[in-house]
Coordinates of C-alpha atoms in Angstrom, one line a residue:
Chain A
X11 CA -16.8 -32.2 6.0
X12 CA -16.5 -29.1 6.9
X13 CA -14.3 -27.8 3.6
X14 CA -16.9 -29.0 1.4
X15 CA -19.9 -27.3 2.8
X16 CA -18.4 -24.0 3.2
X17 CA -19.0 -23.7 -0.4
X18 CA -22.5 -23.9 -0.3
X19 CA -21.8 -20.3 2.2
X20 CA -19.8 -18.5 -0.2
X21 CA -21.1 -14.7 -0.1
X22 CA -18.7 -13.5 -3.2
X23 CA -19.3 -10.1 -3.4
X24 CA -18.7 -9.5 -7.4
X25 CA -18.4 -5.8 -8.0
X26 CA -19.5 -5.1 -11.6
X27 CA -18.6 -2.1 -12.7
X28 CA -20.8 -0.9 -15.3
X29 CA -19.7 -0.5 -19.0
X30 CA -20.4 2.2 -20.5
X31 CA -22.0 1.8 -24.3
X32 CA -19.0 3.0 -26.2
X33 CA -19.9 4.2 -29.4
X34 CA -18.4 2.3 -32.5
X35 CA -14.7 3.5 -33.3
X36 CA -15.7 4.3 -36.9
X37 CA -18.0 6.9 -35.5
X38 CA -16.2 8.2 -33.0
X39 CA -13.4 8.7 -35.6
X40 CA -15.5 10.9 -37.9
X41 CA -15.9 14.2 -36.7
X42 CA -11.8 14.1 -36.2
X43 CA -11.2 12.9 -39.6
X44 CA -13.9 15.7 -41.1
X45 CA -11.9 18.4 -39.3
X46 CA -9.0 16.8 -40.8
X47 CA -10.5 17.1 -44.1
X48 CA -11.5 20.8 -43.6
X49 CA -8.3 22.3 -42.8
X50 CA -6.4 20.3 -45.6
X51 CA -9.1 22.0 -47.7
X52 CA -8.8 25.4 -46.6
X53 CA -5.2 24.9 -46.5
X54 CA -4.7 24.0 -50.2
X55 CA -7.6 26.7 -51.1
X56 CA -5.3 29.5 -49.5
X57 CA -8.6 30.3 -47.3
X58 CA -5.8 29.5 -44.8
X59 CA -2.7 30.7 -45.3
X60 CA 0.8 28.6 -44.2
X61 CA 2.2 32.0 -42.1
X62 CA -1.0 31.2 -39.6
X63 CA -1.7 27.2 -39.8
X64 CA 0.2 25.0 -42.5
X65 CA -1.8 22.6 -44.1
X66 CA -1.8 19.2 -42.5
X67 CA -0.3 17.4 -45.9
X68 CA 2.7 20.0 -46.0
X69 CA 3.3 19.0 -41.8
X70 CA 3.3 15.7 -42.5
X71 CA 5.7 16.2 -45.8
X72 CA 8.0 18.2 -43.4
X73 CA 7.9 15.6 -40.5
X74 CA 9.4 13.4 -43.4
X75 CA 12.0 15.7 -43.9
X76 CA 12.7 16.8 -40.6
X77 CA 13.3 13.1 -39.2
X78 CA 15.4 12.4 -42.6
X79 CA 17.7 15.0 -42.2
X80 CA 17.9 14.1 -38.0
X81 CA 16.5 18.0 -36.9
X82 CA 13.8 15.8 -35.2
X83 CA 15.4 13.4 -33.8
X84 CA 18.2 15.3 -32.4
X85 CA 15.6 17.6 -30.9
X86 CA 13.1 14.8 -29.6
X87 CA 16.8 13.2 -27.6
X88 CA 17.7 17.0 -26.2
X89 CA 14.2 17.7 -24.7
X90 CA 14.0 14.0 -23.8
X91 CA 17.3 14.0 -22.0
X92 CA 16.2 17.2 -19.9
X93 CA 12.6 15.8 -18.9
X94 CA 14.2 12.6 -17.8
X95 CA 17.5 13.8 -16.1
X96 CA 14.8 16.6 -14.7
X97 CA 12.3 13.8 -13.7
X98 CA 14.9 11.8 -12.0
X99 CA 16.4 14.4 -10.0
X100 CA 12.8 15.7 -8.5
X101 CA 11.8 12.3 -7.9
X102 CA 14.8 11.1 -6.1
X103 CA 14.4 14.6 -3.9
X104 CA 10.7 14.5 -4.0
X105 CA 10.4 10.5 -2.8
X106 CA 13.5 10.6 -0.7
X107 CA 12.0 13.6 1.7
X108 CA 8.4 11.9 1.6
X109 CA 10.0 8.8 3.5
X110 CA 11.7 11.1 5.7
X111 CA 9.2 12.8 6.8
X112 CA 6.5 10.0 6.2
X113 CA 8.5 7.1 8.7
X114 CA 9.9 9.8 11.3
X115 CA 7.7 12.2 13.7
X116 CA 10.7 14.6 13.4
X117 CA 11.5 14.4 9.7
X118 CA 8.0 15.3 9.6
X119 CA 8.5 18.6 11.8
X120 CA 11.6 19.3 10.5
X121 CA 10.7 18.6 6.7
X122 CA 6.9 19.2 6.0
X123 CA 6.6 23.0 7.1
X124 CA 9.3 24.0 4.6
X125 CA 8.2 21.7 1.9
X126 CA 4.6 23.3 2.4
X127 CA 6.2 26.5 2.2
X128 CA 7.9 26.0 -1.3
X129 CA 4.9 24.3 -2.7
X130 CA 3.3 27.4 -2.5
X131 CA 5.7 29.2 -4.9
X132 CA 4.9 29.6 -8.5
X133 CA 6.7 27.3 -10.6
X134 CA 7.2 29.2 -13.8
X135 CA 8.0 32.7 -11.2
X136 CA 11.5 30.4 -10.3
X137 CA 12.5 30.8 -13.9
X138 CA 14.2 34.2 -13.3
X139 CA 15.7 33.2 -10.2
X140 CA 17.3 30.3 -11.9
X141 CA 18.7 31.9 -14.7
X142 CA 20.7 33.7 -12.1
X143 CA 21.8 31.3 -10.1
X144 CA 22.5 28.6 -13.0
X145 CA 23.3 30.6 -15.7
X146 CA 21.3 29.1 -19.7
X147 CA 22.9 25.8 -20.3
X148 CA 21.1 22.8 -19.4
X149 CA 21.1 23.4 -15.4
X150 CA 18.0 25.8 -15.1
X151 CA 15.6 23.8 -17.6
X152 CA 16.7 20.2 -15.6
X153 CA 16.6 23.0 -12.4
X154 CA 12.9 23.6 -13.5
X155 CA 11.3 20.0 -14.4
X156 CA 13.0 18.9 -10.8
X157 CA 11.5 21.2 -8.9
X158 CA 8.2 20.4 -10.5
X159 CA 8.0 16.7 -10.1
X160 CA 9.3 16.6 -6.7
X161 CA 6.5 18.3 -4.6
X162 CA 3.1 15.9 -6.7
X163 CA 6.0 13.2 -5.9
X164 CA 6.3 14.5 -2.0
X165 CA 3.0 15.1 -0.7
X166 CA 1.4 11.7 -2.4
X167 CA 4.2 9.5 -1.5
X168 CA 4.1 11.5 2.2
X169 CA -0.1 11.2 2.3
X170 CA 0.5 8.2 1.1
X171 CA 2.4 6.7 3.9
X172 CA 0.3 8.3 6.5
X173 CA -2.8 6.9 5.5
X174 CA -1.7 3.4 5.8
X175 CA -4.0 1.3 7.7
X176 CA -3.3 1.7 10.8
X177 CA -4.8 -2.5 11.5
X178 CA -2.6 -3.8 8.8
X179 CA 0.5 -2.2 10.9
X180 CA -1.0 -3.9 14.2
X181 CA -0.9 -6.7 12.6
X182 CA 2.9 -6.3 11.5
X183 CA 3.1 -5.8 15.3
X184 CA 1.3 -9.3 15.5
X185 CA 3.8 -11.3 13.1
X186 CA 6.4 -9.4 14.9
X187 CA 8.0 -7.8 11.9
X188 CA 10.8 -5.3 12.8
X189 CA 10.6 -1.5 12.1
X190 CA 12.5 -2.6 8.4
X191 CA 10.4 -5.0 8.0
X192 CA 7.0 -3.6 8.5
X193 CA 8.5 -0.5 6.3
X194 CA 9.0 -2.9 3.5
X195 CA 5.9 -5.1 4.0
X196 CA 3.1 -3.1 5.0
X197 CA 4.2 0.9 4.7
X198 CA 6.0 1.3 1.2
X199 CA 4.0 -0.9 -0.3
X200 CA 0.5 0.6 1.1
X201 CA 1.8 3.9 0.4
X202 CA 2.4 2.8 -3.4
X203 CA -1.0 3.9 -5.0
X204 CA -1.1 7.4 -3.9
X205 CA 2.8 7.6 -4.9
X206 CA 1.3 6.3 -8.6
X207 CA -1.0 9.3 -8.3
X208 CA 1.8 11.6 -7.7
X209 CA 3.5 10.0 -10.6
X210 CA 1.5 10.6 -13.4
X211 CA 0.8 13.8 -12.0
X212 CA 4.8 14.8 -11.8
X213 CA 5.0 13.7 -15.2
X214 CA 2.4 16.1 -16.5
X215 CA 4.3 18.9 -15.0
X216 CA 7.5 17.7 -16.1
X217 CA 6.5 18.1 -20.1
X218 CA 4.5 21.1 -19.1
X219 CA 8.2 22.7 -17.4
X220 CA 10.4 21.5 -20.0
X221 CA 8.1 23.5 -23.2
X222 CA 8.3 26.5 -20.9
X223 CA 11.9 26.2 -19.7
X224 CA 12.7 25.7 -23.4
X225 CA 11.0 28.7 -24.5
X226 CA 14.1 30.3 -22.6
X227 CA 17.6 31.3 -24.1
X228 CA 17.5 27.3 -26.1
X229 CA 19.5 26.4 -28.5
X230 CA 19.1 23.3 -29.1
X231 CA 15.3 21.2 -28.4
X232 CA 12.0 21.1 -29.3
X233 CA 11.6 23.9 -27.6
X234 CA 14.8 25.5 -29.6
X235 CA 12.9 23.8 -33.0
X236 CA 9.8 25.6 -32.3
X237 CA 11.2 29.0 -31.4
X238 CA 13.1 29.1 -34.6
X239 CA 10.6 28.1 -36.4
X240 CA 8.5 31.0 -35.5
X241 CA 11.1 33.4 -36.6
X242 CA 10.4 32.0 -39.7
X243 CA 6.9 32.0 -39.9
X244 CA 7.4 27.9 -40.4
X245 CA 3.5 27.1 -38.7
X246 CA 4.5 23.5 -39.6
X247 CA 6.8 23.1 -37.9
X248 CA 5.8 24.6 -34.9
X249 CA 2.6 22.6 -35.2
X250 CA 4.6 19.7 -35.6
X251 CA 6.9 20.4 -32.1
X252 CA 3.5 20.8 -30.1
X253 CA 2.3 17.3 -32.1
X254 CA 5.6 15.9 -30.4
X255 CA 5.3 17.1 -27.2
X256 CA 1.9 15.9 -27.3
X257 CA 2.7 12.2 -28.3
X258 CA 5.5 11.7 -25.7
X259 CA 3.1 12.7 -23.0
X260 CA 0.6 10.2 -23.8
X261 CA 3.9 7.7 -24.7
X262 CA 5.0 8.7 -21.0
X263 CA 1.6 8.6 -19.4
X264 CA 1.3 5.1 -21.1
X265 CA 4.2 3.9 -19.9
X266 CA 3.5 4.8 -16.1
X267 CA -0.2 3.3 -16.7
X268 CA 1.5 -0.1 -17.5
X269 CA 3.4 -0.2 -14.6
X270 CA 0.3 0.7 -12.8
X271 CA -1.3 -2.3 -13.5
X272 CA 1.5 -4.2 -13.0
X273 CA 2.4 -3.0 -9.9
X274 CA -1.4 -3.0 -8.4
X275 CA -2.4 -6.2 -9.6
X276 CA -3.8 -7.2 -6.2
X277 CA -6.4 -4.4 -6.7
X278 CA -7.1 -4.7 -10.5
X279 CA -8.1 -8.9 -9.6
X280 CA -10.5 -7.3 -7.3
X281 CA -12.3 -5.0 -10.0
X282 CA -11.9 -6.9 -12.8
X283 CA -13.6 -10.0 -11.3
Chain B
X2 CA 9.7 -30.3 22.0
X3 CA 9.8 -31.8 24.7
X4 CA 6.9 -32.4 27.0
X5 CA 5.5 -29.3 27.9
X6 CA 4.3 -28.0 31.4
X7 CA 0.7 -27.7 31.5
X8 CA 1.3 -24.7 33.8
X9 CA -0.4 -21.1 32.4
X10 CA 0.0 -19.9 29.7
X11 CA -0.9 -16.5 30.7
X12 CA -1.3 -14.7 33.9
X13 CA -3.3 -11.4 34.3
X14 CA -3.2 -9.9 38.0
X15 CA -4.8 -6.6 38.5
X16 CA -5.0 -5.7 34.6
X17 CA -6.2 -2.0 34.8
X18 CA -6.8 0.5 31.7
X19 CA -8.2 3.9 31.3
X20 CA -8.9 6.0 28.0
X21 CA -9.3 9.7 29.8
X22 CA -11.5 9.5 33.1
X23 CA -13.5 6.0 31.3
X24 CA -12.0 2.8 33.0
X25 CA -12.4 0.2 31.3
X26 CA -10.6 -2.4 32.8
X27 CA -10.8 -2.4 36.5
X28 CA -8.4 -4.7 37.4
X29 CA -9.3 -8.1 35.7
X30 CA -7.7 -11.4 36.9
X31 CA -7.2 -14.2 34.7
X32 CA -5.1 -17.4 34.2
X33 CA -5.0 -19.3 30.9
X34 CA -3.8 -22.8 30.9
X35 CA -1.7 -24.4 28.3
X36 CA -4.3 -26.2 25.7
X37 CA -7.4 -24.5 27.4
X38 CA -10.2 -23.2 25.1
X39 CA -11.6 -20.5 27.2
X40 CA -14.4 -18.1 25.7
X41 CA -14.5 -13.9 27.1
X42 CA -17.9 -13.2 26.6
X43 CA -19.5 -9.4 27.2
X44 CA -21.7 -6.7 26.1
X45 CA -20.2 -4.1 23.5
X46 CA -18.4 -1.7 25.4
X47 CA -17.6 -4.0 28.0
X48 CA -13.5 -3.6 27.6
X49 CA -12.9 -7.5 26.3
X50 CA -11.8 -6.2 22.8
X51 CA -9.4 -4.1 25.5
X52 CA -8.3 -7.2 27.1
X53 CA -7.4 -9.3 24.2
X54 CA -5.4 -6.0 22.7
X55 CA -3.3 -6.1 26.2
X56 CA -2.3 -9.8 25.8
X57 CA -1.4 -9.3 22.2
X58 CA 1.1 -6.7 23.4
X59 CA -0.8 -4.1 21.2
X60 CA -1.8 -2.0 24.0
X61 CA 1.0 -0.5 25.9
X62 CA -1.3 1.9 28.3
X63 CA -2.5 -0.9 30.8
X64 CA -1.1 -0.9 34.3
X65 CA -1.0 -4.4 36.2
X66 CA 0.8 -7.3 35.5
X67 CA 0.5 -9.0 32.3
X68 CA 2.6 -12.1 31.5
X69 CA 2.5 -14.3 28.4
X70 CA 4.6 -17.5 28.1
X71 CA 5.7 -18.5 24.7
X72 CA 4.4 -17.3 21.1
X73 CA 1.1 -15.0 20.5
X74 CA -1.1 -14.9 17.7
X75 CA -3.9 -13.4 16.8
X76 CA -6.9 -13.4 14.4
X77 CA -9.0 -10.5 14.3
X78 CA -12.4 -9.9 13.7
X79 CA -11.9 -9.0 10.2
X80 CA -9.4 -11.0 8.8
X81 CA -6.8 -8.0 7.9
X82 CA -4.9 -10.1 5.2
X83 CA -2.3 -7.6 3.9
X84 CA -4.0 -6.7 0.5
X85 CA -0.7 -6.5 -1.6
X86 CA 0.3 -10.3 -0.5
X87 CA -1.3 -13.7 -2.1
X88 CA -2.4 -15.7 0.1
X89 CA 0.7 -17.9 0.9
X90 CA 2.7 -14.6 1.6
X91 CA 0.1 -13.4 3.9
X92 CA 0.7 -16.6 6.2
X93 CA 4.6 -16.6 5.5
X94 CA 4.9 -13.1 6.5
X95 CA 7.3 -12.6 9.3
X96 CA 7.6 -16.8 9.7
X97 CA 11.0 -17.1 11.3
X98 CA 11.5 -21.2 10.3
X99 CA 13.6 -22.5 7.8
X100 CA 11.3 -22.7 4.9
X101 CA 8.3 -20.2 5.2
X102 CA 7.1 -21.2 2.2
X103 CA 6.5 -25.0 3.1
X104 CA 4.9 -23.9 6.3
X105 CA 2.8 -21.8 4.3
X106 CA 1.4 -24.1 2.3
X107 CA 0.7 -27.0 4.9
X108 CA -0.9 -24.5 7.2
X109 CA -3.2 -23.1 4.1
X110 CA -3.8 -27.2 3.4
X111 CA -4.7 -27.5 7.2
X112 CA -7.7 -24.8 6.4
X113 CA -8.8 -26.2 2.8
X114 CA -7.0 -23.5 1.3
X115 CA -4.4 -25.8 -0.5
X116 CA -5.4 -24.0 -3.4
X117 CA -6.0 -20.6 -2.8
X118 CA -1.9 -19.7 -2.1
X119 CA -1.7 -18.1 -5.1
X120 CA -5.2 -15.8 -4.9
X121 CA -4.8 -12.3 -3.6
X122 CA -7.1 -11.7 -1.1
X123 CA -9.6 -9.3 -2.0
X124 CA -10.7 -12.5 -4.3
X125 CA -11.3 -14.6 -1.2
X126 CA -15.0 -14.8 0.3
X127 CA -15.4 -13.9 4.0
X128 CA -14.8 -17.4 5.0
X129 CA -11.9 -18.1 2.9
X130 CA -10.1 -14.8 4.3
X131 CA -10.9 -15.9 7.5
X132 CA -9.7 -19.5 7.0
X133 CA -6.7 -17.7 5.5
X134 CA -6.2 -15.5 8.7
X135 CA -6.4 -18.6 11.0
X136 CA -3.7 -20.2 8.7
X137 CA -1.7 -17.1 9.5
X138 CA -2.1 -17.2 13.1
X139 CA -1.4 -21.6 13.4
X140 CA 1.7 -21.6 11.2
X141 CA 3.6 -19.4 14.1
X142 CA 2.8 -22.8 16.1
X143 CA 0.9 -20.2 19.2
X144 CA 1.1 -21.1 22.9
X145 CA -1.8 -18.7 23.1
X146 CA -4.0 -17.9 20.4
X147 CA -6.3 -14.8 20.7
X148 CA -9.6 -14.9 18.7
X149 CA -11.5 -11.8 18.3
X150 CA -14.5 -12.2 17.2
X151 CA -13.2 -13.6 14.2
X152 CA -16.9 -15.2 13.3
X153 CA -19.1 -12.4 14.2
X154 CA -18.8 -10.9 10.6
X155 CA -19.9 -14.6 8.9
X156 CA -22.7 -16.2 7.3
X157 CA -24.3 -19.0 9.8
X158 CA -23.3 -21.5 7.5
X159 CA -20.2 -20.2 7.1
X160 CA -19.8 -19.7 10.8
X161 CA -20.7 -23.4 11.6
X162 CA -17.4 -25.0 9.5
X163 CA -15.2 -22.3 10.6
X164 CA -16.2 -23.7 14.5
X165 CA -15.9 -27.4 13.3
X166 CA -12.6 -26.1 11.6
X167 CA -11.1 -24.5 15.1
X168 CA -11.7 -26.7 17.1
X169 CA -9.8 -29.5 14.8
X170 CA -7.2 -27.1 14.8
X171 CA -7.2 -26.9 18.7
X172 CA -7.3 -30.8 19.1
X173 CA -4.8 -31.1 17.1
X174 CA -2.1 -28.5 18.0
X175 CA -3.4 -27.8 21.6
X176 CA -2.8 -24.0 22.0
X177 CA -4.4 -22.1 24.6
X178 CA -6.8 -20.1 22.9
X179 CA -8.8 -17.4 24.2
X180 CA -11.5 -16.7 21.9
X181 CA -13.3 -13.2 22.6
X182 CA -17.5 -13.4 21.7
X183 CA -20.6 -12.1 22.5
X184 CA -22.4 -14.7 21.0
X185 CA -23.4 -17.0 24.2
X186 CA -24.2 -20.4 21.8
X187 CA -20.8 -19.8 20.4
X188 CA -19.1 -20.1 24.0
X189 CA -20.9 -22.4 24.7
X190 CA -20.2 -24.7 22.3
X191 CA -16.7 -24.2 22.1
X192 CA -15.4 -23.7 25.1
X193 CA -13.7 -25.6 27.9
X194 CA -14.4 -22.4 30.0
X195 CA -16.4 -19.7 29.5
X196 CA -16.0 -15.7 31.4
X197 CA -18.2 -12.8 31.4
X198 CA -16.5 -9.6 31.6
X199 CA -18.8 -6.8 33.5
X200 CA -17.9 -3.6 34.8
X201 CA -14.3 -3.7 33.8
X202 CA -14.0 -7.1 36.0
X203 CA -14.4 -10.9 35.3
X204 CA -17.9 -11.2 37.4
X205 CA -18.5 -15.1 36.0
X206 CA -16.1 -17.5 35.6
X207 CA -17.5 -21.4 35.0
X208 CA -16.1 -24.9 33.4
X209 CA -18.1 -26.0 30.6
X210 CA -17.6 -30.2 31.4
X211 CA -19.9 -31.6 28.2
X212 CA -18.2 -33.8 25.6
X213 CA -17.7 -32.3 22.0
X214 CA -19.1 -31.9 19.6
X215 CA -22.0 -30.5 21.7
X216 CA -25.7 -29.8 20.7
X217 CA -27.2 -26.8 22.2
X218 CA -30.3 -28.2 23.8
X219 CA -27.7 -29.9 26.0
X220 CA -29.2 -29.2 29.8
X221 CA -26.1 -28.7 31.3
X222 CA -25.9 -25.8 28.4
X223 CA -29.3 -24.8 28.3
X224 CA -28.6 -24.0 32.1
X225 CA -25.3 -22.3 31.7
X226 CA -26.8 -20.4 29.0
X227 CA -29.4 -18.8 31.5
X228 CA -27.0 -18.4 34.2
X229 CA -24.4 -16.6 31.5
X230 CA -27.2 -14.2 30.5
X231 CA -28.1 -13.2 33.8
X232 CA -24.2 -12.5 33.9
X233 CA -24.8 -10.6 31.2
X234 CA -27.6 -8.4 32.3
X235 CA -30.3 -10.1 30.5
X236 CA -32.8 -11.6 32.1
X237 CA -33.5 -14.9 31.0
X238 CA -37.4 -14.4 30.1
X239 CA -36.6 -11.7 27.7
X240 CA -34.8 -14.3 25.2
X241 CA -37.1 -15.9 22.8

């Protein structure tokens, strides 16, 4: 039978990757929690006073607070709003050109110098040149996390759909797929990782352009919270904005990780094996 | 379908092809007959990768005539499953019938991969993706079927089902196949037909009349085997 002793030839190629010896939790927890420990104790000895770093008991009493009396939550939904209304604008622009000039010899000509062209430009240099032309409300801050995501967006989703294999589109050819078909089998879907990259890359910048565009003429944020804050000489609550800002880019970096794994489950079967 | 014609299934006149001032196709002739297993056999370099690329229609610098009647497929040396796909998807993909899925699954059962449909197929061994890729290629029910060197990259275990396997398949849905080797024994025991292509030309061109399944010490084949070298440029005395 010629099923049967194929088995006995079965070169399965098993790639291992090796784990690395993590060291217990408990221990890697230590040295975090000592520091802990250390500025509480400086804190509460006035070696360190609250007008340079609160204590970490009087953040956490005024988290508390803050979130009871909705100043943090209000904030957390304005900022939100901005990085997502910012993120989905940039990568609607930033995708949208990448598959015109990715599937098209001329979107390419017509598209890819000038994108190349604004890449080049200092991100955080636009902020004047906003203000100008979109006044201080909400327009220049989404303005500014749009224009960030949309070129990691562009050139990975654009590399992405270049370096397709150029055999798995012969054999598109093959199983006679139409142009929308091989698109949709073979291109968009090779082109998918390299777009992930660009992802999680245009998410970084999106956080990193929403604190700066909120360090601008906010009233109303984080950003706003923080500003304020300083005027005051509140350290904890600064401390506690940048905490924030911190946790929804690992919550956002998380979230895009899980669709990772979702969405490239064909290659995680083949490392995880 | 009705009874078919067992007229050609392809007809190559004057098949010529160039990359810069290199030709490597200088004017090949060839007929394929519906249901004939016929085996292209050549050195590396030797353009018969070229020729099977023309009659899959992947190759649109040739000059000649070129005519193909009915349905292509191909398999190709590596299997070139579309990583992103299961299994089943891969040999649906682009199946114009009724129910792809169906066909799908009795072409995988037809390989002895009944169970695999759901595997992606970075998971398969070499000889499952390969079985998978001739799955692919059978479910689009070929007139001609172009093998290139779709075993070269096997195990010799392997490589000795996968043979059994094709020509099962071949009995049993009679497509012309043209199967693209340099592996002499392999043409030799598959093949109705075997050509050598030298020089941009077919320069042999002779019937292989021994009943399947064939052993190789054969003498009809042992003496085919030393005319096909010297085809091939090697003398027989060199062989061990």
């Amino acid at each position: 039978m010629s099923t049967s002793s194929l088995d006995l030839a079965r070169p399965r190629a098993r790639i291992r990757l090796p784990r690395p010896r993590l060291p217990r939790a408990g221990a890697r927890l230590l040295s975090p929690l000592v520091l802990l420990a250390v500025w509480q104790l400086a804190g509460s000895t006035g070696i360190l006073p609250d007008r340079l770093l609160a204590a970490p008991d009087t953040i956490a009493a005024t988290a508390v607070e803050l979130i009871r009396d909705g100043t943090l939550p209000e904030a957390i939904g304005v900022s939100l709003r901005r990085a997502l209304v910012g993120f989905a604008l940039g990568a609607a622009v930033g995708v949208g050109l990448a598959l015109v000039a990715g599937l098209s010899r001329f979107g390419e000509n017509a598209l890819d110098p000038p994108m190349q062209m604004l890449r080049a430009l200092p991100l955080f240099g636009l902020i004047p040149l906003f203000i100008l032309w979109f006044g201080i409300g909400e327009t220049p801050k989404v303005a500014i996390v749009a224009f960030g995501v949309a070129f990691p967006l562009y050139l990975n989703t654009f590399a992405g759909i270049r370096g397709v294999d150029g055999k798995l589109a012969e054999v598109g050819q093959v199983l006679r797929l139409g142009r929308a078909a091989l698109v949709r089998h073979i291109v968009l879907p090779g082109a998918l990782p390299q777009t992930l990259v660009g992802l999680r890359q245009s998410l970084g910048i999106a956080w990193l352009a929403l604190i700066v565009a909120e360090q601008i003429n906010a009233s109303s944020g984080l950003g706003f919270m923080i500003n304020d804050a300083r005027e005051f000489l509140r350290t904890d609550i600064v401390v506690l904005g940048l905490l924030v800002y911190a946790l929804l880019g690992l919550v956002t970096d998380a979230l895009v990780r899980s669709a990772e794994r979702r969405a490239l489950a064909w290659r995680r079967g083949f490392l995880a094996r | 379908m009705a009874t078919r014609l067992s007229g050609p299934v392809t007809r190559v006149e004057g098949l010529t092809r160039r990359f810069g001032d290199r030709t490597v196709l200088d004017g090949v002739d060839l007929e394929i007959r519906r249901g004939e297993f016929v085996a292209l056999l050549g050195r590396s370099g030797s353009g018969k990768s070229t020729l099977l690329r023309a009659l899959a229609g992947l190759d649109s610098g040739t000059g000649g005539r070129l005519a193909v009647e009915g349905t292509v497929a191909v398999a190709f040396q590596e299997p070139r499953l579309v990583p992103w796909k299961r299994v089943a998807a891969n040999v649906a993909l682009g199946l114009d019938v009724p129910d792809p899925a169906a066909a799908a699954r009795a072409a995988l059962a037809e390989v002895g991969l009944a169970d695999h449909g759901r595997a992606w197929p970075l998971t398969l061994s070499g000889g499952e993706a390969q079985r998978a890729s001739l799955a692919r290629a059978l479910v689009r029910r070929p007139d001609l079927l172009l093998l290139d060197e779709p075993f070269s990259a096997l195990d010799a275990l392997t490589r000795i089902t996968i043979h059994r396997l094709v020509l099962e398949l071949w009995a049993r849905h009679r497509p012309g196949i043209l199967l693209v080797t340099h592996d002499v024994d392999e043409a030799l025991l598959l093949a109705d037909r075997v050509l050598v292509l030298a020089d941009g030309r077919i320069t042999h061109d002779s019937r292989v009349d021994v009943a399947r399944p064939r052993h190789r010490d054969h003498p009809e084949l042992l003496a085919l085997r030393a005319a096909l070298l010297t085809a091939l440029g090697v003398t027989p005395e060199e062989t061990p």
